[in-house]
GROMACS .gro file of N, CA and C in nm:
model
  432
    1MET      N    1   0.341   3.102   0.802
    1MET     CA    2   0.254   3.080   0.884
    1MET      C    3   0.212   3.021   0.982
    2LYS      N    4   0.193   3.048   1.182
    2LYS     CA    5   0.223   3.009   1.273
    2LYS      C    6   0.120   2.929   1.310
    3CYS      N    7   0.116   2.848   1.384
    3CYS     CA    8   0.057   2.703   1.422
    3CYS      C    9  -0.088   2.751   1.446
    4GLN      N   10  -0.057   2.888   1.543
    4GLN     CA   11  -0.191   2.942   1.602
    4GLN      C   12  -0.305   2.994   1.512
    5ASP      N   13  -0.223   3.021   1.429
    5ASP     CA   14  -0.272   3.118   1.280
    5ASP      C   15  -0.361   2.997   1.207
    6THR      N   16  -0.325   2.863   1.178
    6THR     CA   17  -0.417   2.747   1.123
    6THR      C   18  -0.468   2.673   1.235
    7MET      N   19  -0.430   2.609   1.312
    7MET     CA   20  -0.551   2.531   1.420
    7MET      C   21  -0.671   2.611   1.468
    8THR      N   22  -0.734   2.455   1.486
    8THR     CA   23  -0.854   2.497   1.568
    8THR      C   24  -0.838   2.520   1.713
    9ALA      N   25  -0.844   2.615   1.788
    9ALA     CA   26  -0.852   2.612   1.901
    9ALA      C   27  -0.954   2.558   2.028
   10ASN      N   28  -0.881   2.537   2.110
   10ASN     CA   29  -0.980   2.508   2.249
   10ASN      C   30  -1.045   2.392   2.142
   11PRO      N   31  -0.970   2.297   2.088
   11PRO     CA   32  -1.070   2.129   2.115
   11PRO      C   33  -1.173   2.087   2.232
   12ALA      N   34  -1.215   1.979   2.175
   12ALA     CA   35  -1.310   1.903   2.292
   12ALA      C   36  -1.220   1.812   2.307
   13CYS      N   37  -1.230   1.805   2.438
   13CYS     CA   38  -1.093   1.683   2.497
   13CYS      C   39  -1.171   1.589   2.622
   14CYS      N   40  -1.065   1.468   2.652
   14CYS     CA   41  -1.154   1.406   2.769
   14CYS      C   42  -1.013   1.428   2.847
   15THR      N   43  -1.042   1.309   3.005
   15THR     CA   44  -0.986   1.288   3.068
   15THR      C   45  -0.904   1.143   3.058
   16PRO      N   46  -0.809   1.054   3.096
   16PRO     CA   47  -0.801   0.945   3.108
   16PRO      C   48  -0.917   0.863   3.141
   17HIS      N   49  -1.016   0.925   3.229
   17HIS     CA   50  -1.017   0.777   3.334
   17HIS      C   51  -1.201   0.870   3.282
   18ASP      N   52  -1.254   0.882   3.188
   18ASP     CA   53  -1.385   0.943   3.040
   18ASP      C   54  -1.391   0.758   2.979
   19ASN      N   55  -1.491   0.759   2.936
   19ASN     CA   56  -1.521   0.589   2.902
   19ASN      C   57  -1.561   0.640   2.735
   20VAL      N   58  -1.505   0.476   2.700
   20VAL     CA   59  -1.432   0.556   2.501
   20VAL      C   60  -1.625   0.537   2.478
   21ALA      N   61  -1.791   0.525   2.521
   21ALA     CA   62  -1.843   0.513   2.458
   21ALA      C   63  -1.860   0.665   2.500
   22ARG      N   64  -1.800   0.747   2.585
   22ARG     CA   65  -1.899   0.896   2.618
   22ARG      C   66  -1.740   0.998   2.487
   23ILE      N   67  -1.660   0.928   2.505
   23ILE     CA   68  -1.604   0.973   2.374
   23ILE      C   69  -1.654   0.929   2.277
   24ALA      N   70  -1.680   0.844   2.200
   24ALA     CA   71  -1.718   0.842   2.076
   24ALA      C   72  -1.841   0.931   2.109
   25THR      N   73  -1.961   0.922   2.127
   25THR     CA   74  -2.029   1.035   2.171
   25THR      C   75  -2.018   1.200   2.126
   26LEU      N   76  -1.908   1.195   2.248
   26LEU     CA   77  -1.791   1.347   2.202
   26LEU      C   78  -1.752   1.327   2.034
   27MET      N   79  -1.716   1.244   1.974
   27MET     CA   80  -1.664   1.234   1.827
   27MET      C   81  -1.754   1.315   1.758
   28LYS      N   82  -1.876   1.217   1.795
   28LYS     CA   83  -1.984   1.240   1.687
   28LYS      C   84  -2.064   1.390   1.715
   29ASP      N   85  -2.062   1.419   1.808
   29ASP     CA   86  -2.168   1.564   1.832
   29ASP      C   87  -2.050   1.667   1.801
   30GLU      N   88  -1.939   1.682   1.852
   30GLU     CA   89  -1.881   1.785   1.722
   30GLU      C   90  -1.759   1.753   1.623
   31ASP      N   91  -1.785   1.655   1.588
   31ASP     CA   92  -1.801   1.566   1.386
   31ASP      C   93  -1.623   1.564   1.344
   32VAL      N   94  -1.534   1.537   1.452
   32VAL     CA   95  -1.379   1.452   1.484
   32VAL      C   96  -1.401   1.372   1.436
   33GLY      N   97  -1.231   1.344   1.368
   33GLY     CA   98  -1.238   1.127   1.419
   33GLY      C   99  -1.129   1.142   1.566
   34SER      N  100  -1.055   1.241   1.661
   34SER     CA  101  -1.009   1.253   1.760
   34SER      C  102  -1.032   1.341   1.875
   35ILE      N  103  -0.974   1.296   2.000
   35ILE     CA  104  -1.015   1.326   2.113
   35ILE      C  105  -0.912   1.343   2.188
   36PRO      N  106  -0.851   1.442   2.218
   36PRO     CA  107  -0.721   1.488   2.300
   36PRO      C  108  -0.782   1.450   2.451
   37VAL      N  109  -0.658   1.342   2.541
   37VAL     CA  110  -0.648   1.357   2.623
   37VAL      C  111  -0.575   1.411   2.746
   38CYS      N  112  -0.650   1.523   2.848
   38CYS     CA  113  -0.603   1.566   2.911
   38CYS      C  114  -0.612   1.554   3.035
   39GLU      N  115  -0.464   1.523   3.159
   39GLU     CA  116  -0.473   1.510   3.276
   39GLU      C  117  -0.630   1.494   3.362
   40ASP      N  118  -0.697   1.703   3.329
   40ASP     CA  119  -0.801   1.670   3.374
   40ASP      C  120  -0.850   1.811   3.255
   41GLY      N  121  -0.958   1.891   3.334
   41GLY     CA  122  -1.058   1.906   3.213
   41GLY      C  123  -1.000   2.088   3.258
   42GLN      N  124  -0.914   2.079   3.410
   42GLN     CA  125  -0.887   2.221   3.423
   42GLN      C  126  -0.740   2.286   3.375
   43SER      N  127  -0.649   2.253   3.399
   43SER     CA  128  -0.499   2.171   3.324
   43SER      C  129  -0.491   2.222   3.184
   44LYS      N  130  -0.584   2.120   3.169
   44LYS     CA  131  -0.573   2.032   3.008
   44LYS      C  132  -0.413   2.027   2.941
   45LYS      N  133  -0.357   1.947   3.077
   45LYS     CA  134  -0.171   1.959   2.993
   45LYS      C  135  -0.194   1.804   2.923
   46LEU      N  136  -0.166   1.814   2.809
   46LEU     CA  137  -0.206   1.694   2.707
   46LEU      C  138  -0.105   1.625   2.749
   47ILE      N  139  -0.214   1.419   2.760
   47ILE     CA  140  -0.076   1.334   2.777
   47ILE      C  141  -0.151   1.192   2.694
   48GLY      N  142  -0.179   1.243   2.599
   48GLY     CA  143  -0.226   1.125   2.486
   48GLY      C  144  -0.333   1.174   2.448
   49ILE      N  145  -0.416   1.056   2.312
   49ILE     CA  146  -0.495   1.060   2.231
   49ILE      C  147  -0.596   0.970   2.202
   50VAL      N  148  -0.709   0.978   2.215
   50VAL     CA  149  -0.790   0.834   2.098
   50VAL      C  150  -0.833   0.898   1.988
   51THR      N  151  -0.824   0.835   1.895
   51THR     CA  152  -0.875   0.825   1.766
   51THR      C  153  -0.966   0.727   1.680
   52ASP      N  154  -1.075   0.789   1.637
   52ASP     CA  155  -1.202   0.679   1.523
   52ASP      C  156  -1.133   0.546   1.522
   53ARG      N  157  -0.976   0.527   1.458
   53ARG     CA  158  -0.926   0.365   1.452
   53ARG      C  159  -0.911   0.339   1.600
   54ASP      N  160  -0.849   0.400   1.695
   54ASP     CA  161  -0.844   0.365   1.810
   54ASP      C  162  -0.926   0.288   1.866
   55LEU      N  163  -0.998   0.363   1.907
   55LEU     CA  164  -1.181   0.256   1.847
   55LEU      C  165  -1.199   0.174   1.771
   56ALA      N  166  -1.190   0.158   1.653
   56ALA     CA  167  -1.242   0.060   1.595
   56ALA      C  168  -1.168  -0.099   1.656
   57LEU      N  169  -0.994  -0.041   1.626
   57LEU     CA  170  -0.928  -0.125   1.636
   57LEU      C  171  -0.872  -0.179   1.760
   58LYS      N  172  -0.878  -0.134   1.907
   58LYS     CA  173  -0.882  -0.105   2.003
   58LYS      C  174  -0.974  -0.195   2.123
   59VAL      N  175  -1.113  -0.125   2.055
   59VAL     CA  176  -1.262  -0.142   2.128
   59VAL      C  177  -1.345  -0.270   2.043
   60VAL      N  178  -1.390  -0.232   1.976
   60VAL     CA  179  -1.519  -0.268   1.848
   60VAL      C  180  -1.414  -0.438   1.787
   61ALA      N  181  -1.315  -0.397   1.728
   61ALA     CA  182  -1.230  -0.568   1.685
   61ALA      C  183  -1.140  -0.588   1.825
   62GLU      N  184  -1.142  -0.578   1.913
   62GLU     CA  185  -1.110  -0.685   2.063
   62GLU      C  186  -1.207  -0.720   2.136
   63GLY      N  187  -1.338  -0.665   2.100
   63GLY     CA  188  -1.467  -0.703   2.190
   63GLY      C  189  -1.500  -0.620   2.329
   64ARG      N  190  -1.391  -0.563   2.337
   64ARG     CA  191  -1.411  -0.421   2.472
   64ARG      C  192  -1.560  -0.369   2.447
   65GLU      N  193  -1.643  -0.420   2.560
   65GLU     CA  194  -1.708  -0.290   2.600
   65GLU      C  195  -1.684  -0.157   2.648
   66PRO      N  196  -1.722  -0.105   2.563
   66PRO     CA  197  -1.744   0.044   2.555
   66PRO      C  198  -1.742   0.139   2.692
   67GLU      N  199  -1.873   0.144   2.757
   67GLU     CA  200  -1.915   0.162   2.923
   67GLU      C  201  -1.794   0.109   3.033
   68GLY      N  202  -1.693   0.016   2.976
   68GLY     CA  203  -1.634  -0.029   3.074
   68GLY      C  204  -1.473  -0.028   3.040
   69THR      N  205  -1.495   0.047   2.932
   69THR     CA  206  -1.292   0.092   2.915
   69THR      C  207  -1.226   0.241   2.844
   70ARG      N  208  -1.204   0.216   2.925
   70ARG     CA  209  -1.149   0.453   3.026
   70ARG      C  210  -1.078   0.441   2.814
   71ALA      N  211  -1.049   0.547   2.858
   71ALA     CA  212  -0.972   0.618   2.758
   71ALA      C  213  -0.828   0.592   2.760
   72GLU      N  214  -0.774   0.590   2.909
   72GLU     CA  215  -0.618   0.521   2.889
   72GLU      C  216  -0.603   0.387   2.876
   73GLN      N  217  -0.654   0.333   2.872
   73GLN     CA  218  -0.675   0.155   2.811
   73GLN      C  219  -0.642   0.199   2.649
   74VAL      N  220  -0.708   0.306   2.595
   74VAL     CA  221  -0.696   0.293   2.429
   74VAL      C  222  -0.620   0.390   2.390
   75MET      N  223  -0.593   0.450   2.416
   75MET     CA  224  -0.491   0.652   2.401
   75MET      C  225  -0.369   0.633   2.360
   76THR      N  226  -0.324   0.664   2.221
   76THR     CA  227  -0.209   0.718   2.192
   76THR      C  228  -0.122   0.746   2.302
   77ARG      N  229  -0.022   0.696   2.367
   77ARG     CA  230   0.043   0.817   2.441
   77ARG      C  231   0.152   0.909   2.438
   78ARG      N  232   0.153   0.989   2.462
   78ARG     CA  233   0.334   1.093   2.456
   78ARG      C  234   0.248   1.109   2.256
   79PRO      N  235   0.167   1.206   2.227
   79PRO     CA  236   0.107   1.238   2.077
   79PRO      C  237   0.244   1.294   2.007
   80VAL      N  238   0.223   1.329   1.864
   80VAL     CA  239   0.301   1.432   1.808
   80VAL      C  240   0.249   1.511   1.827
   81THR      N  241   0.334   1.665   1.883
   81THR     CA  242   0.250   1.770   1.862
   81THR      C  243   0.377   1.912   1.835
   82CYS      N  244   0.281   2.025   1.831
   82CYS     CA  245   0.404   2.151   1.838
   82CYS      C  246   0.350   2.250   1.896
   83SER      N  247   0.426   2.327   1.869
   83SER     CA  248   0.427   2.460   1.981
   83SER      C  249   0.326   2.611   1.836
   84THR      N  250   0.258   2.671   1.953
   84THR     CA  251   0.166   2.758   1.926
   84THR      C  252   0.247   2.838   1.786
   85THR      N  253   0.400   2.864   1.851
   85THR     CA  254   0.442   2.964   1.779
   85THR      C  255   0.578   2.835   1.691
   86ASP      N  256   0.592   2.737   1.666
   86ASP     CA  257   0.567   2.688   1.499
   86ASP      C  258   0.540   2.742   1.413
   87ASP      N  259   0.608   2.705   1.337
   87ASP     CA  260   0.589   2.760   1.119
   87ASP      C  261   0.552   2.618   1.116
   88LEU      N  262   0.387   2.675   1.055
   88LEU     CA  263   0.290   2.579   1.039
   88LEU      C  264   0.385   2.445   0.913
   89ASP      N  265   0.498   2.483   0.843
   89ASP     CA  266   0.562   2.406   0.735
   89ASP      C  267   0.648   2.257   0.801
   90ASP      N  268   0.655   2.351   0.917
   90ASP     CA  269   0.725   2.211   1.091
   90ASP      C  270   0.628   2.127   1.105
   91ALA      N  271   0.512   2.190   1.142
   91ALA     CA  272   0.402   2.075   1.192
   91ALA      C  273   0.321   2.016   1.036
   92ILE      N  274   0.356   2.021   0.933
   92ILE     CA  275   0.335   1.982   0.844
   92ILE      C  276   0.400   1.872   0.864
   93GLN      N  277   0.587   1.890   0.836
   93GLN     CA  278   0.664   1.799   0.768
   93GLN      C  279   0.636   1.711   0.926
   94ALA      N  280   0.591   1.718   1.028
   94ALA     CA  281   0.608   1.652   1.181
   94ALA      C  282   0.475   1.525   1.157
   95MET      N  283   0.394   1.628   1.088
   95MET     CA  284   0.297   1.521   1.025
   95MET      C  285   0.318   1.413   0.939
   96GLU      N  286   0.456   1.451   0.786
   96GLU     CA  287   0.478   1.393   0.695
   96GLU      C  288   0.513   1.332   0.783
   97GLN      N  289   0.656   1.325   0.822
   97GLN     CA  290   0.771   1.227   0.923
   97GLN      C  291   0.686   1.072   1.004
   98HIS      N  292   0.574   1.157   1.077
   98HIS     CA  293   0.468   1.050   1.122
   98HIS      C  294   0.348   0.950   1.034
   99GLN      N  295   0.385   1.058   0.945
   99GLN     CA  296   0.255   0.994   0.874
   99GLN      C  297   0.126   1.034   0.960
  100ILE      N  298   0.051   1.075   1.018
  100ILE     CA  299  -0.054   1.156   1.085
  100ILE      C  300  -0.102   1.217   1.012
  101ARG      N  301  -0.282   1.233   1.032
  101ARG     CA  302  -0.365   1.322   1.009
  101ARG      C  303  -0.362   1.417   1.069
  102ARG      N  304  -0.311   1.424   1.190
  102ARG     CA  305  -0.320   1.601   1.269
  102ARG      C  306  -0.291   1.532   1.395
  103ILE      N  307  -0.174   1.713   1.411
  103ILE     CA  308  -0.105   1.751   1.492
  103ILE      C  309  -0.170   1.759   1.621
  104LEU      N  310  -0.120   1.810   1.763
  104LEU     CA  311  -0.155   1.881   1.831
  104LEU      C  312  -0.088   2.009   1.880
  105VAL      N  313  -0.207   2.076   1.944
  105VAL     CA  314  -0.077   2.222   1.914
  105VAL      C  315  -0.094   2.262   2.040
  106VAL      N  316  -0.006   2.306   2.138
  106VAL     CA  317   0.041   2.247   2.278
  106VAL      C  318   0.135   2.377   2.368
  107ASP      N  319   0.089   2.415   2.436
  107ASP     CA  320   0.201   2.575   2.437
  107ASP      C  321   0.322   2.520   2.559
  108ARG      N  322   0.403   2.592   2.572
  108ARG     CA  323   0.544   2.527   2.636
  108ARG      C  324   0.512   2.471   2.760
  109ASP      N  325   0.391   2.508   2.853
  109ASP     CA  326   0.434   2.365   2.984
  109ASP      C  327   0.333   2.288   2.929
  110GLY      N  328   0.303   2.200   2.834
  110GLY     CA  329   0.213   2.099   2.795
  110GLY      C  330   0.083   2.123   2.731
  111ARG      N  331   0.043   2.211   2.755
  111ARG     CA  332  -0.155   2.254   2.785
  111ARG      C  333  -0.202   2.249   2.643
  112LEU      N  334  -0.276   2.149   2.624
  112LEU     CA  335  -0.351   2.215   2.509
  112LEU      C  336  -0.378   2.318   2.465
  113LYS      N  337  -0.317   2.367   2.341
  113LYS     CA  338  -0.431   2.485   2.264
  113LYS      C  339  -0.489   2.439   2.189
  114GLY      N  340  -0.473   2.372   2.092
  114GLY     CA  341  -0.539   2.337   1.955
  114GLY      C  342  -0.486   2.203   1.838
  115ILE      N  343  -0.539   2.231   1.796
  115ILE     CA  344  -0.517   2.068   1.674
  115ILE      C  345  -0.475   2.107   1.602
  116ILE      N  346  -0.442   2.087   1.487
  116ILE     CA  347  -0.421   2.102   1.344
  116ILE      C  348  -0.477   1.938   1.225
  117ALA      N  349  -0.556   1.974   1.141
  117ALA     CA  350  -0.583   1.843   1.111
  117ALA      C  351  -0.599   1.876   0.893
  118GLN      N  352  -0.527   1.728   0.891
  118GLN     CA  353  -0.515   1.750   0.697
  118GLN      C  354  -0.645   1.841   0.685
  119ALA      N  355  -0.718   1.851   0.716
  119ALA     CA  356  -0.895   1.992   0.694
  119ALA      C  357  -0.725   2.140   0.687
  120ASP      N  358  -0.763   2.081   0.793
  120ASP     CA  359  -0.721   2.250   0.838
  120ASP      C  360  -0.617   2.298   0.768
  121VAL      N  361  -0.545   2.254   0.692
  121VAL     CA  362  -0.420   2.220   0.606
  121VAL      C  363  -0.453   2.291   0.519
  122ALA      N  364  -0.522   2.253   0.455
  122ALA     CA  365  -0.569   2.252   0.328
  122ALA      C  366  -0.642   2.358   0.321
  123MET      N  367  -0.798   2.373   0.435
  123MET     CA  368  -0.856   2.494   0.369
  123MET      C  369  -0.743   2.600   0.422
  124ARG      N  370  -0.671   2.676   0.460
  124ARG     CA  371  -0.602   2.739   0.526
  124ARG      C  372  -0.429   2.803   0.484
  125ASN      N  373  -0.427   2.690   0.388
  125ASN     CA  374  -0.272   2.705   0.320
  125ASN      C  375  -0.294   2.759   0.175
  126ASP      N  376  -0.272   2.865   0.106
  126ASP     CA  377  -0.242   2.929   0.007
  126ASP      C  378  -0.124   2.881  -0.095
  127ASP      N  379  -0.132   2.795  -0.038
  127ASP     CA  380   0.018   2.679  -0.172
  127ASP      C  381  -0.084   2.534  -0.180
  128PRO      N  382  -0.118   2.507  -0.341
  128PRO     CA  383  -0.241   2.414  -0.307
  128PRO      C  384  -0.112   2.281  -0.321
  129ARG      N  385   0.039   2.347  -0.389
  129ARG     CA  386   0.078   2.234  -0.469
  129ARG      C  387   0.154   2.135  -0.301
  130GLN      N  388   0.179   2.281  -0.182
  130GLN     CA  389   0.247   2.160  -0.041
  130GLN      C  390   0.147   2.099   0.011
  131THR      N  391  -0.020   2.165  -0.035
  131THR     CA  392  -0.134   2.111   0.025
  131THR      C  393  -0.112   1.939   0.000
  132ALA      N  394  -0.134   1.944  -0.097
  132ALA     CA  395  -0.143   1.809  -0.234
  132ALA      C  396   0.007   1.708  -0.192
  133ASP      N  397   0.110   1.818  -0.153
  133ASP     CA  398   0.253   1.664  -0.139
  133ASP      C  399   0.222   1.635   0.045
  134ALA      N  400   0.133   1.715   0.147
  134ALA     CA  401   0.138   1.680   0.274
  134ALA      C  402   0.044   1.563   0.273
  135VAL      N  403  -0.073   1.550   0.194
  135VAL     CA  404  -0.197   1.528   0.175
  135VAL      C  405  -0.046   1.341   0.118
  136ARG      N  406  -0.020   1.371   0.075
  136ARG     CA  407   0.036   1.256  -0.009
  136ARG      C  408   0.142   1.163   0.073
  137HIS      N  409   0.238   1.247   0.121
  137HIS     CA  410   0.353   1.193   0.239
  137HIS      C  411   0.311   1.125   0.332
  138ILE      N  412   0.175   1.199   0.382
  138ILE     CA  413   0.109   1.182   0.539
  138ILE      C  414  -0.039   0.985   0.484
  139SER      N  415  -0.013   0.977   0.346
  139SER     CA  416  -0.062   0.874   0.310
  139SER      C  417  -0.026   0.836   0.273
  140GLU      N  418   0.113   0.794   0.250
  140GLU     CA  419   0.202   0.705   0.146
  140GLU      C  420   0.223   0.563   0.241
  141PRO      N  421   0.222   0.434   0.235
  141PRO     CA  422   0.224   0.339   0.294
  141PRO      C  423   0.359   0.360   0.309
  142VAL      N  424   0.429   0.332   0.422
  142VAL     CA  425   0.541   0.303   0.477
  142VAL      C  426   0.594   0.155   0.408
  143ARG      N  427   0.712   0.149   0.344
  143ARG     CA  428   0.814   0.067   0.305
  143ARG      C  429   0.909   0.033   0.350
  144VAL      N  430   0.894  -0.145   0.437
  144VAL     CA  431   0.983  -0.155   0.494
  144VAL      C  432   1.110  -0.274   0.390
   0.00000   0.00000   0.00000
């Protein structure tokens, strides 16, 4: 199975200049825990991602003003990605290796095409054992 067969296509995204209040509202409206950050709405060139964890740790916990804090100040730059034509198994391995719950899907020019979350893997994967293994590996604490 290819990533393009499992991904949620055309996810909502924001620009680096959007404030985090707008991003939080977008997360609520879309019922998602992350918003990809693209250079602009036209090119959809991926440059980062803002997660609900970023909002909690980098905005709320630091006492920042949501309307005055921009995506570029709290986003994760160079997020882990996969290609639309990659095998889903490779994307799952990347999620496990980096312990991330979602992976962004881009085309060969780095334009955002979709997102694969743990839930997508669970709902669209025919192998329950692979799904369980992926969730376990992604969620394992890092041992130092």
